[in-house]
Short mmCIF file of C-alpha atoms and ligand atoms in Angstrom, two decimals:
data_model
loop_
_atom_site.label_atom_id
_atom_site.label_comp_id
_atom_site.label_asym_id
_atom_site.label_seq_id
_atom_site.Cartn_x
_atom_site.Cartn_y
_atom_site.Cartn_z
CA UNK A 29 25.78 18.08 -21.39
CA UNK A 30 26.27 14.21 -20.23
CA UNK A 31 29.59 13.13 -18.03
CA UNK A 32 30.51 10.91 -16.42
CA UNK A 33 33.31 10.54 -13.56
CA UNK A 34 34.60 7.38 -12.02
CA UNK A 35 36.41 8.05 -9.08
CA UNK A 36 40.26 6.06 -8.66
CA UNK A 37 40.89 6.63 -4.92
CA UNK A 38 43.57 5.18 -3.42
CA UNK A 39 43.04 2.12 -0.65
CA UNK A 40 42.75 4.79 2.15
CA UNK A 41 39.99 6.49 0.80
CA UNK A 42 38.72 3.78 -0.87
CA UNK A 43 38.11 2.57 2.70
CA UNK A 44 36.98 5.03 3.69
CA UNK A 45 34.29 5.13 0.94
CA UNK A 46 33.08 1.36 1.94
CA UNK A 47 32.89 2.35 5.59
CA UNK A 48 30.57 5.77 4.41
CA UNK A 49 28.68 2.99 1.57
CA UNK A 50 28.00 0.29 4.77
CA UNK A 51 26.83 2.88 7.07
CA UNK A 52 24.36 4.33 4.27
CA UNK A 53 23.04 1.18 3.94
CA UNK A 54 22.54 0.57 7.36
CA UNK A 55 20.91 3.64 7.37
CA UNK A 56 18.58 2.92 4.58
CA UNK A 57 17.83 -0.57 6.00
CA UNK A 58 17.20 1.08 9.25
CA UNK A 59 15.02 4.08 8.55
CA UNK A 60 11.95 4.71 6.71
CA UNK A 61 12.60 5.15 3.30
CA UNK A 62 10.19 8.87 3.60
CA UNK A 63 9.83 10.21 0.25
CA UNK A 64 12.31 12.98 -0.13
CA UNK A 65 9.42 16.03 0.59
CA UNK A 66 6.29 15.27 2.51
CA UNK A 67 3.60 16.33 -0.26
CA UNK A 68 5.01 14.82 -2.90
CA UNK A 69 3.87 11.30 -3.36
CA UNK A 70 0.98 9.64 -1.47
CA UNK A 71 2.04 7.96 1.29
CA UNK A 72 4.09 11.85 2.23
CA UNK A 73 0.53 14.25 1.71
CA UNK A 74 -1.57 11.18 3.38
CA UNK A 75 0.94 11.36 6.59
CA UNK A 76 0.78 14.97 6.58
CA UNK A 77 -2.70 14.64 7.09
CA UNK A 78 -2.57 12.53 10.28
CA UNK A 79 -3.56 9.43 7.91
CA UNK A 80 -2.01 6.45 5.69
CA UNK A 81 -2.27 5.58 2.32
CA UNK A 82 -1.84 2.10 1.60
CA UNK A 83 -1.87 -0.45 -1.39
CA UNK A 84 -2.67 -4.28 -1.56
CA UNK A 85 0.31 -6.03 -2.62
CA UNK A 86 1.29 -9.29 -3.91
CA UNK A 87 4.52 -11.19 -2.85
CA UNK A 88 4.27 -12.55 -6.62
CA UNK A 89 4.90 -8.44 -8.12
CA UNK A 90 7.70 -7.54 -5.31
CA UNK A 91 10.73 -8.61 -7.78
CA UNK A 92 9.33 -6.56 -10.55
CA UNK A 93 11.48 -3.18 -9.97
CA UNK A 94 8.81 -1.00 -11.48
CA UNK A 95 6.12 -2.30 -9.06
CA UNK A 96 8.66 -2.15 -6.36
CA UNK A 97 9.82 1.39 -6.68
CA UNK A 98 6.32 2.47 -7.07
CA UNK A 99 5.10 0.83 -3.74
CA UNK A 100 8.03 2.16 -1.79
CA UNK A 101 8.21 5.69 -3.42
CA UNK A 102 4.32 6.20 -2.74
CA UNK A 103 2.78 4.13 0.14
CA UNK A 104 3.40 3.85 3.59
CA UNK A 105 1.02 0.94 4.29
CA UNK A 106 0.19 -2.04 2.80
CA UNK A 107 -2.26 -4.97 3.26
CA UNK A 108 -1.36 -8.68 1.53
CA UNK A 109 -3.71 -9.23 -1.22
CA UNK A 110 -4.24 -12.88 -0.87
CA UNK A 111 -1.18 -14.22 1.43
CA UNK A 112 -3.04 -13.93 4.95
CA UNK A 113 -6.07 -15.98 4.25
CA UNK A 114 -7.22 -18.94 5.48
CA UNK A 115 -6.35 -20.82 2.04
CA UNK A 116 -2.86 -19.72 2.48
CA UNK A 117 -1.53 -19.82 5.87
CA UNK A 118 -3.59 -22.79 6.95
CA UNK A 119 -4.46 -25.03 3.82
CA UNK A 120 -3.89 -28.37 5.84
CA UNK A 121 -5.44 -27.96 9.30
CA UNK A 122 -2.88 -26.85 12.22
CA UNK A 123 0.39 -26.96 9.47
CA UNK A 124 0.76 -22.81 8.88
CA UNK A 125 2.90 -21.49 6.05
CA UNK A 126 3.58 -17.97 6.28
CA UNK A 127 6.13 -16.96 3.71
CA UNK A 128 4.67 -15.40 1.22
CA UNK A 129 2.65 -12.92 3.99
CA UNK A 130 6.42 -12.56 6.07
CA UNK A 131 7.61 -11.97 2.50
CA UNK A 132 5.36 -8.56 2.17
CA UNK A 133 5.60 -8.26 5.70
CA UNK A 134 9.37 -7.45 6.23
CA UNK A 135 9.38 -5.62 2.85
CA UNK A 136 6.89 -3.07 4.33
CA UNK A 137 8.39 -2.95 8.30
CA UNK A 138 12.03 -2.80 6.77
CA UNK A 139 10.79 0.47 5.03
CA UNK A 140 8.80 1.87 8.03
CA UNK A 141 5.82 1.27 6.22
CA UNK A 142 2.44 0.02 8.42
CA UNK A 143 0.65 -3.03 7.75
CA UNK A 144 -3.38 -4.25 7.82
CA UNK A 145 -3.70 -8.08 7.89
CA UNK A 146 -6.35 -9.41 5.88
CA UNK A 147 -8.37 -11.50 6.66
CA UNK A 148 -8.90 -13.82 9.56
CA UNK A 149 -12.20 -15.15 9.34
CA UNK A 150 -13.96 -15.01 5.93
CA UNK A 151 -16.15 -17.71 4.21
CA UNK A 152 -14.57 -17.54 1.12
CA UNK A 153 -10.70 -18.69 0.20
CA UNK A 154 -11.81 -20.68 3.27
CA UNK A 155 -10.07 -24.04 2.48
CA UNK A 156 -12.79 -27.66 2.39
CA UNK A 157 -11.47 -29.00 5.73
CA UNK A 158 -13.00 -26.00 7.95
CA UNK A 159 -16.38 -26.51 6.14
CA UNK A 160 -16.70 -29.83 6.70
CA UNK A 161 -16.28 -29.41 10.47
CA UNK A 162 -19.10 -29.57 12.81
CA UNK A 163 -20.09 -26.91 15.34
CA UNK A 164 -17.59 -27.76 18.25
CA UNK A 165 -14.55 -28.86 16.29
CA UNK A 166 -15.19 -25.64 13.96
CA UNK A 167 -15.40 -23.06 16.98
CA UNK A 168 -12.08 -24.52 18.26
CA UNK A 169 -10.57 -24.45 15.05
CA UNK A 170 -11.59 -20.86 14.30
CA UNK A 171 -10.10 -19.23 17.73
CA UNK A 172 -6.92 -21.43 16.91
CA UNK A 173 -6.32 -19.89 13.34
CA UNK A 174 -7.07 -16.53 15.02
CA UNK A 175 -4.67 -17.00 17.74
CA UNK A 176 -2.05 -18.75 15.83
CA UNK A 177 -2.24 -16.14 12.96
CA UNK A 178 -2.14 -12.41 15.71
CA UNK A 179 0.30 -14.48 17.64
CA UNK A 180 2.84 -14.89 14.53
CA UNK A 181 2.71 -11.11 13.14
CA UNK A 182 1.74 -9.88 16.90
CA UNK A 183 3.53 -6.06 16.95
CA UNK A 184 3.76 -5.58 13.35
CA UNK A 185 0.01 -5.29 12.08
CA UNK A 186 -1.86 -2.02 12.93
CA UNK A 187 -5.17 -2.96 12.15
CA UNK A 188 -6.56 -6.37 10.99
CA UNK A 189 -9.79 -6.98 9.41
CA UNK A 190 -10.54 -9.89 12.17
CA UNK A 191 -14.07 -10.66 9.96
CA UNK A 192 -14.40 -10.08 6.72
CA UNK A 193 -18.01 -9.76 4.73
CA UNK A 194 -20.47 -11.58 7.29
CA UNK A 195 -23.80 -10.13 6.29
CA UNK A 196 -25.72 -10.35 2.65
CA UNK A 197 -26.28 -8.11 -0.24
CA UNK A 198 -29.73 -6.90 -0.99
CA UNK A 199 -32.23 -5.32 0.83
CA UNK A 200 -32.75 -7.92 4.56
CA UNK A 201 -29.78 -6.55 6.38
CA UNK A 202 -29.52 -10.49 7.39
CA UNK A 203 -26.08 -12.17 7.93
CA UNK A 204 -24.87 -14.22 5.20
CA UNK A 205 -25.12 -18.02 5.35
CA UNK A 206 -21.43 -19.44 5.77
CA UNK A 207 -19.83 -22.64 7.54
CA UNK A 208 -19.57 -19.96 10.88
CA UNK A 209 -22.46 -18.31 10.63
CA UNK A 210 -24.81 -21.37 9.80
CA UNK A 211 -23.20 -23.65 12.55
CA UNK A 212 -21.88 -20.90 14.99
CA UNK A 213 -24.84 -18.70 14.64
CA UNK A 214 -24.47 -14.56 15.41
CA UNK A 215 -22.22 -15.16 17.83
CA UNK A 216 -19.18 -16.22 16.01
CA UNK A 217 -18.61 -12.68 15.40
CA UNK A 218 -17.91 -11.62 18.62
CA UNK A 219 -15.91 -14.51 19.67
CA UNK A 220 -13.66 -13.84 16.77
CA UNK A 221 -13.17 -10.14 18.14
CA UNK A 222 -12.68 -11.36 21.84
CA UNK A 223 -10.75 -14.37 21.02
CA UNK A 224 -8.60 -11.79 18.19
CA UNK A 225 -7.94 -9.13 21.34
CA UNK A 226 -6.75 -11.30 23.38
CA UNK A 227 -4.00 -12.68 20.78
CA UNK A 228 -2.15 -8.77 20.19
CA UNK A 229 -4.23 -6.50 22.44
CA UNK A 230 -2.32 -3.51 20.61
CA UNK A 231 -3.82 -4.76 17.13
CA UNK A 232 -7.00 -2.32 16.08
CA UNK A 233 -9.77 -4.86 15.88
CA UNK A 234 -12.46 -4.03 12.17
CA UNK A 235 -14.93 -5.38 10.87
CA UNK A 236 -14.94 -5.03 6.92
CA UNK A 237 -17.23 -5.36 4.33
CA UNK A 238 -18.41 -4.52 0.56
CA UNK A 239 -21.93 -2.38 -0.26
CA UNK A 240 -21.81 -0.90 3.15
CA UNK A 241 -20.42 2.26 1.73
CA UNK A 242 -23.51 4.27 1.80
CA UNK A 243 -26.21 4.18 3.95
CA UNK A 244 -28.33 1.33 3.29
CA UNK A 245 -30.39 -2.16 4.81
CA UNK A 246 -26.77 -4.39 4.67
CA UNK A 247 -24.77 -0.86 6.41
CA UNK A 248 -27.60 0.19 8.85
CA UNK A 249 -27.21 -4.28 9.37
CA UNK A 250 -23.36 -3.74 10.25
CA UNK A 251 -23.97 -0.38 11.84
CA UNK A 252 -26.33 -1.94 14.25
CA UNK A 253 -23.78 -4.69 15.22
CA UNK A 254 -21.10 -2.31 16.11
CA UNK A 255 -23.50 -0.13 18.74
CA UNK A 256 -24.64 -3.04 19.66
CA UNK A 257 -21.13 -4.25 20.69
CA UNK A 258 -19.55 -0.96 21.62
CA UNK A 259 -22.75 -0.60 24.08
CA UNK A 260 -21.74 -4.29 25.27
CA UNK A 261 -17.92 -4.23 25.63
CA UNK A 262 -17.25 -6.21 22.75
CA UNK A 263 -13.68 -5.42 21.74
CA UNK A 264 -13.91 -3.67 17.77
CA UNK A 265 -11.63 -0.52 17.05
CA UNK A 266 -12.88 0.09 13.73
CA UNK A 267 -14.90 -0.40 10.30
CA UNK A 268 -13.39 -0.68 7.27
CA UNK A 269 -15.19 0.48 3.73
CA UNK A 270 -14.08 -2.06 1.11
CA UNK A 271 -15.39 0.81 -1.32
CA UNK A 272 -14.99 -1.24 -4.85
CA UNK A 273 -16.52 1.20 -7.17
CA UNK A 274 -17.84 1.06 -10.53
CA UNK A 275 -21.27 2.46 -12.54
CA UNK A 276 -23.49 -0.26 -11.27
CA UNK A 277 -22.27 0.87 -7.97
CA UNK A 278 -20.67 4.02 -7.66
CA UNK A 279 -19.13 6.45 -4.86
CA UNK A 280 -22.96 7.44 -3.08
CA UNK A 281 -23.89 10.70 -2.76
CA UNK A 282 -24.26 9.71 1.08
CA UNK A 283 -20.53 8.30 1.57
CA UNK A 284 -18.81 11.02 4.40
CA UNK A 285 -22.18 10.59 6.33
CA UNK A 286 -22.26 7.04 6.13
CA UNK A 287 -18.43 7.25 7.51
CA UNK A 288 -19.46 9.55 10.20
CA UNK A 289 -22.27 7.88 11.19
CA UNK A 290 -19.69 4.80 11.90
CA UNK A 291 -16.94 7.06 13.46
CA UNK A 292 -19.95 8.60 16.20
CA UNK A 293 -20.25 4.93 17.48
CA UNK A 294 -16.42 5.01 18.81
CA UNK A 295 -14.77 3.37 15.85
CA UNK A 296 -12.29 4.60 13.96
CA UNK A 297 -13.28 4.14 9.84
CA UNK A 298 -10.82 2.75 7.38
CA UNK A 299 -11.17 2.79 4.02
CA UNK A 300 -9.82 -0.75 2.88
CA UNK A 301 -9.79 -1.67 -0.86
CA UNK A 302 -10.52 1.44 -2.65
CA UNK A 303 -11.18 0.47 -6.53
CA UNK A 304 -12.80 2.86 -8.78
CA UNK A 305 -13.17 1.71 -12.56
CA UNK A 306 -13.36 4.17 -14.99
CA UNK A 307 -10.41 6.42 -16.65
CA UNK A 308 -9.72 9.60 -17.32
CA UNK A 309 -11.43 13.18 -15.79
CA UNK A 310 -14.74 10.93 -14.54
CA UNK A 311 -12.60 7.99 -12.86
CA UNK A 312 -9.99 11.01 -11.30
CA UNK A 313 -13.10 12.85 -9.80
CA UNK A 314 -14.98 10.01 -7.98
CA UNK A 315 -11.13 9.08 -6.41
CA UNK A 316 -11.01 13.08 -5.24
CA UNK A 317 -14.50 12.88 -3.87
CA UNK A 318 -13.65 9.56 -1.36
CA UNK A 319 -10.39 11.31 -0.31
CA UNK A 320 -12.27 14.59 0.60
CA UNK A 321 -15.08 12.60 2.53
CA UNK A 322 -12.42 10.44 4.47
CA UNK A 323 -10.54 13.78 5.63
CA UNK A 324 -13.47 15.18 6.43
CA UNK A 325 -13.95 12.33 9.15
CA UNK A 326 -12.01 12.90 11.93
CA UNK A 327 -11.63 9.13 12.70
CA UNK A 328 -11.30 8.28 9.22
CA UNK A 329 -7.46 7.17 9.48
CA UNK A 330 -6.64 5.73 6.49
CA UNK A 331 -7.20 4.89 3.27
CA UNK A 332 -5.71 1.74 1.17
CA UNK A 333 -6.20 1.43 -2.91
CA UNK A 334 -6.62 -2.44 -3.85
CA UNK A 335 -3.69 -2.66 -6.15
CA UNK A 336 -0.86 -0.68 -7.86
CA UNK A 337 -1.01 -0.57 -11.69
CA UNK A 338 -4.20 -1.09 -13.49
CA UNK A 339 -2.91 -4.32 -14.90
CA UNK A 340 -2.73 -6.43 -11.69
CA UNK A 341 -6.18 -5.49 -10.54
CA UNK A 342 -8.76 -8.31 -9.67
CA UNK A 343 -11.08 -5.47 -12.30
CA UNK A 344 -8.05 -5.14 -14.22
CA UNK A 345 -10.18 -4.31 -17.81
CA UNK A 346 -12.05 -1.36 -15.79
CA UNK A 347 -9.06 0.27 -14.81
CA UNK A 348 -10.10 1.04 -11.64
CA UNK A 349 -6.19 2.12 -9.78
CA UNK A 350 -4.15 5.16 -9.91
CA UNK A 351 -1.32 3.94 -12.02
CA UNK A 352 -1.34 2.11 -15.57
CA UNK A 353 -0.05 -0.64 -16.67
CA UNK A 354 3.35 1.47 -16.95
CA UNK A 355 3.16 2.88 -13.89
CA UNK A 356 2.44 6.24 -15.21
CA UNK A 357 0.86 8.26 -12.68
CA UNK A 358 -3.18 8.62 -13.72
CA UNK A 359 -5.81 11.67 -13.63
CA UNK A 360 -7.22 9.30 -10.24
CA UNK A 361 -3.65 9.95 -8.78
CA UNK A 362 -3.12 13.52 -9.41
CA UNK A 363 -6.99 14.49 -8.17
CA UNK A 364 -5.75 12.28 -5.07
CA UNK A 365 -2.36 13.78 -4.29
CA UNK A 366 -4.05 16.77 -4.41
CA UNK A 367 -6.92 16.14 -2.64
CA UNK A 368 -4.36 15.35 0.14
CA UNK A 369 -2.97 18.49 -0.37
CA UNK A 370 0.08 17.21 -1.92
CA UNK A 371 1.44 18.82 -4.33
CA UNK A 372 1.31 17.46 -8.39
CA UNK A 373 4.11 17.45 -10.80
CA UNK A 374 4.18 20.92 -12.28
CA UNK A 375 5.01 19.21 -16.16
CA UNK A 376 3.16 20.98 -19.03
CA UNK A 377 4.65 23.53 -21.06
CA UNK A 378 4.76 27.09 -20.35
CA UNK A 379 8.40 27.44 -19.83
CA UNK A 380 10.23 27.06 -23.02
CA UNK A 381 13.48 28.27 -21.93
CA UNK A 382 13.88 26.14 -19.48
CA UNK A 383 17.09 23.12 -19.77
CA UNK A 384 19.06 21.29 -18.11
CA UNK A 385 21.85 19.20 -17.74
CA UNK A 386 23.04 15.95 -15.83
CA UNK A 387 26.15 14.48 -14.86
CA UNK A 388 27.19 11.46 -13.00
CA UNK A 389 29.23 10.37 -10.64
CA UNK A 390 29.75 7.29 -8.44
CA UNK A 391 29.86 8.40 -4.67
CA UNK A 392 30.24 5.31 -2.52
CA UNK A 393 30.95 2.32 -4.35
CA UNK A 394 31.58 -1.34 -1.75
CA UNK A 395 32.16 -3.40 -5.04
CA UNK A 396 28.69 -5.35 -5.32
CA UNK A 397 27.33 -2.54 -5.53
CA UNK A 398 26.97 1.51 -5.26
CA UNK A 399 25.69 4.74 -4.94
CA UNK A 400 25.25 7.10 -7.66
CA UNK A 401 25.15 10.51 -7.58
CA UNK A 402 23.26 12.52 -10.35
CA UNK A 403 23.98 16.25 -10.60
CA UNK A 404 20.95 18.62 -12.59
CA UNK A 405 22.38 21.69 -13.55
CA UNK A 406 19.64 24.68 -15.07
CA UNK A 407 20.58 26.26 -18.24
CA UNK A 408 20.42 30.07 -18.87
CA UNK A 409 16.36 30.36 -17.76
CA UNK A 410 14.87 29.35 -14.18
CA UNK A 411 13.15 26.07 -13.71
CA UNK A 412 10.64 24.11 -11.75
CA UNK A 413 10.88 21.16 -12.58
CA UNK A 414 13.29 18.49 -14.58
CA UNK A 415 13.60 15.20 -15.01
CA UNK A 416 16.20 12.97 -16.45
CA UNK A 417 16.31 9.35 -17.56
CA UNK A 418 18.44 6.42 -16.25
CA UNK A 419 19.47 3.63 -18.31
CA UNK A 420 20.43 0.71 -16.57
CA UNK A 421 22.66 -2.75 -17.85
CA UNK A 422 20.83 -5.73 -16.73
CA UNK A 423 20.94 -7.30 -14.28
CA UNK A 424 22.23 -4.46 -12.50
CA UNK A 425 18.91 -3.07 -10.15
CA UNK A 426 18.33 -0.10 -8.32
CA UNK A 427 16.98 -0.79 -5.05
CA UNK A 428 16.57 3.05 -3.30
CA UNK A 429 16.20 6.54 -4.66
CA UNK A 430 16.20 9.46 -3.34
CA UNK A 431 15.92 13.47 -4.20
CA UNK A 432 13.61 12.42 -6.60
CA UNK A 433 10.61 10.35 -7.65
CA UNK A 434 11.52 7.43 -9.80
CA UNK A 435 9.34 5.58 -12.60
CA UNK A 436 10.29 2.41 -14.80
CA UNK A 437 10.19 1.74 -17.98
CA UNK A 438 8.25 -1.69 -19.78
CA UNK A 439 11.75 -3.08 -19.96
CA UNK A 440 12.47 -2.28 -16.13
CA UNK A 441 15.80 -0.77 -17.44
CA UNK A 442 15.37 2.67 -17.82
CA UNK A 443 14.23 5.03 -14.57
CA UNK A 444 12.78 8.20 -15.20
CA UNK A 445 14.02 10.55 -12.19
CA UNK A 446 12.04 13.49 -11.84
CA UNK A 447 12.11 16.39 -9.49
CA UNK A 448 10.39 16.28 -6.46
CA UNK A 449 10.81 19.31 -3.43
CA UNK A 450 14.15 20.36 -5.34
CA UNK A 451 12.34 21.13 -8.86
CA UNK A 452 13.57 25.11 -8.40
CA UNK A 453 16.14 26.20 -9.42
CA UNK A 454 18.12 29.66 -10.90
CA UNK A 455 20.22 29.33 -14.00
CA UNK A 456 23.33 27.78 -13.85
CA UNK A 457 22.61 26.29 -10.61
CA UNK A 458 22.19 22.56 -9.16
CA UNK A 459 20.72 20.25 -7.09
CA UNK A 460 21.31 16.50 -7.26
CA UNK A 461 19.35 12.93 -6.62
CA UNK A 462 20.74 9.93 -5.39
CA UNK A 463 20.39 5.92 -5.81
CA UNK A 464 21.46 2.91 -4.44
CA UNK A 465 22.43 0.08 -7.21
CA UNK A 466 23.50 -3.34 -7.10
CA UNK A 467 25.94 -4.61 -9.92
CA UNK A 468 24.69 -8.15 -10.07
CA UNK A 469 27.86 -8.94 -11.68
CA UNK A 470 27.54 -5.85 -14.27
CA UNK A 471 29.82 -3.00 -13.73
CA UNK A 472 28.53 -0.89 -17.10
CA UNK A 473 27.68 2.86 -15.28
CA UNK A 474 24.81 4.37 -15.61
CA UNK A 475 24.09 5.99 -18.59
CA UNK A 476 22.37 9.66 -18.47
CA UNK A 477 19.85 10.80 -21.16
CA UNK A 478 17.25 13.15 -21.98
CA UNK A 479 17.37 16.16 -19.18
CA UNK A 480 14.02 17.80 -19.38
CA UNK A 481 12.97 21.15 -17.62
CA UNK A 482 10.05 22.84 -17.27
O1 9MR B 15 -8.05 -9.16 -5.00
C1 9MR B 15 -8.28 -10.46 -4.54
C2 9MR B 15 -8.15 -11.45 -5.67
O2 9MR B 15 -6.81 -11.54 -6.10
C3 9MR B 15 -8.63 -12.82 -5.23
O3 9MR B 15 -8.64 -13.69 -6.35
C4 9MR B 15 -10.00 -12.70 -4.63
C5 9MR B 15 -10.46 -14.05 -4.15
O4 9MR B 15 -11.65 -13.99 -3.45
O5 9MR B 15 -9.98 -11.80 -3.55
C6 9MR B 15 -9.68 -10.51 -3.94
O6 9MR B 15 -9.73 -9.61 -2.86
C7 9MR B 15 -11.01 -9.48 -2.25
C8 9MR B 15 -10.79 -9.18 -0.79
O7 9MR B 15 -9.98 -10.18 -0.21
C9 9MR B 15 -12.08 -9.05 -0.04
N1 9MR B 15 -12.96 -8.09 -0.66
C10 9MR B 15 -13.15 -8.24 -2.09
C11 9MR B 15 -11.81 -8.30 -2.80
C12 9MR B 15 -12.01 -8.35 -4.31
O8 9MR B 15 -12.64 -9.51 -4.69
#
């Protein structure tokens, strides 16, 4: 059964109902927008673990509601994909633009979700000025994009990747000839790491690089430089395992050690830009393996996937994320929730019995927009699961869900809601979900469809 129920209060109540709708959004503006039970999406089973899980994100995607909804239902970290380098806070030398980084920025903070800044020194989406500087002009002008970069987001980035890929591929374990390293020499390094702790001393100081995820001449290179400056007083917090994955180079059998080798030097171990092409039962394995080896590191504090859906991937034709180009949740991110010891949807058959029904009703409505309130009812069997779909009129967009773990269509109209840690439930009984919408000028309700239960 489908209803619907508009609610005609009089101006009292009606008051009363914007007062209740302002102070809900205040709340949800305020707090973390936690999913609504701790093992059910990513960011929830990470956290339970003592760790994050984070995505790379791209101020370009943040409009698109599916890509939205995803990031804020299942991460609680995120590090800019592009926004933070050189190239794009600091094209001309001295003029910074950072509003496509504060963009992602506030979007993760206003949600209580952590961020990792990416990257401060790097020789490539390095912009022609800096390489064309000689050795005195180019020191100054590196400790002045550090400085001016920490100082900007100082308080609001947990760990940032002060210098990113500095030593070669291959088998010499040698740095790798850039504008710093070929007029700075070795030493640029550590002058990036003193000159980054100064600028926010609460910031967690890595080094981060690609092929240094097993142990091998470029890691036992990097692994070197970290003792060396732990046993100096160098200022570095931590490592991070760019860990792009794919048959030429795939998850080695020596990963967890290689981690822990890292972590027994004093740093804490991050993995940075997880990628693992592949699909399917193969693709979902390798992803369980590098969650099991970073929770088996104690310092191992995090983990970040480089990218949401498949189809905004810098591999995008090797499908190397968790979620498709629908944002349907992949093998990779079941074997993952569950290697965090979250819990996957139940789905499947085996309960054939098993309805439901939704209704819906406005709750709080402050005339721009609203919150609705969706009511699952179980038919004559027991249940574990439902889920229900949401059409929405365009341009109307939800922006906050919860009780439930919301997907999007292709057209970005119609959410599927499904269960999360209220799944159970005895016949005839009910639990409900909840969303914030705003009108956009629409006022067409919701429209209710297709109650599943399993
Ligand atoms: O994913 C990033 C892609 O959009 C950019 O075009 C590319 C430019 O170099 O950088 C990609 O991200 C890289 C990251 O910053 C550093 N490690 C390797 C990543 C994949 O190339």
């Amino acid at each position: 059964m489908i209803s619907r129920s508009l609610p005609v209060r009089p101006l009292r109540a009606a008051l009363s109902a914007a007062a209740t709708a302002l102070l809900t959004l205040t709340a949800l503006a305020a707090l973390p927008q936690t999913p609504a039970h701790a093992a059910d999406t990513l960011g929830a089973a990470a956290a339970e673990k003592g760790r994050y899980f984070g995505a790379a994100v791209a101020a370009s995607h943040l409009g698109e509601a599916q890509y939205a909804a995803t990031l804020n239902t299942e991460f609680n970290s995120v590090t800019p994909e592009n926004e933070m380098k050189w190239d794009a806070v600091e094209r001309t030398r001295d003029s910074f633009t950072f509003g496509a980084a504060d963009q992602i920025v506030n979007h993760a903070l206003g949600r209580g979700m952590k961020v990792r800044g990416h990257t401060l020194v790097w020789h490539s989406q390095l912009p022609g000025w800096v390489a064309g500087l000689g050795a005195t002009e180019l020191r100054s002008a590196m400790n002045h994009h550090i400085t001016q970069v920490m100082t900007h987001y100082k308080g609001k980035i947990h760990s940032w990747d002060v210098v990113n890929e500095a030593f070669q591929d291959g088998g010499s374990g040698a740095r790798r000839s850039s504008p710093f390293q070929d007029k700075l020499g070795d030493g640029f390094i550590e002058e990036a790491f003193r000159t980054a702790r100064a600028a926010d001393p609460d910031a967690k100081l890595c080094y981060n690089d690609y092929n240094t995820d097993g142990v091998n001449a470029k890691s036992n290179a990097v692994y070197a430089m970290v003792r060396d400056f732990k046993a100096r007083g160098v200022p570095i917090d931590c490592v991070g395992f760019q860990s792009h994955f794919n048959s030429a180079s795939p998850v080695p059998s020596d990963y967890r050690a290689n981690l822990q080798r890292f972590a027994d030097l004093g740093v804490e171990v991050q993995i940075t830009e997880l990628d693992i092409e592949g699909s399917g039962t193969a693709q979902a394995t390798n992803y369980g393996n590098v969650v099991r080896a970073c929770l088996a590191v104690t310092r191992c504090t995090g983990i970040t996937v480089w990218g949401i859906p498949d189809k905004y991937s810098w591999r995008a034709s090797g499908t190397p994320l968790l979620f498709d180009d629908n944002y349907n949740k992949k093998p990779a991110y079941h074997a993952v929730l569950s290697a965090l010891g979250g819990s996957t949807d139940p789905g499947g058959p085996g309960n054939p019995g098993a309805t439901c029904t939704a209704t819906y009703t406005t709750a709080e409505d402050w005339g721009s927009g609203y919150n609705g309130k969706v009511t699952i009812t179980a038919g004559s069997s027991p249940i574990s699961a439902w889920s229900v779909n949401v059409t929405m009129t365009p341009p109307q967009k939800v922006v906050a869900v919860w009780n439930g773990a919301a997907g999007w269509d292709t057209s970005g109209n119609v959410m599927t809601v499904r269960s999360t840690h209220n799944g159970t439930l005895q016949p005839g009984t009910s639990t409900t979900f909840g969303f914030t919408a705003q009108r956009n000028g629409t006022s067409t309700p919701p429209q209710l469809s297709a109650c599943t239960a399993s």
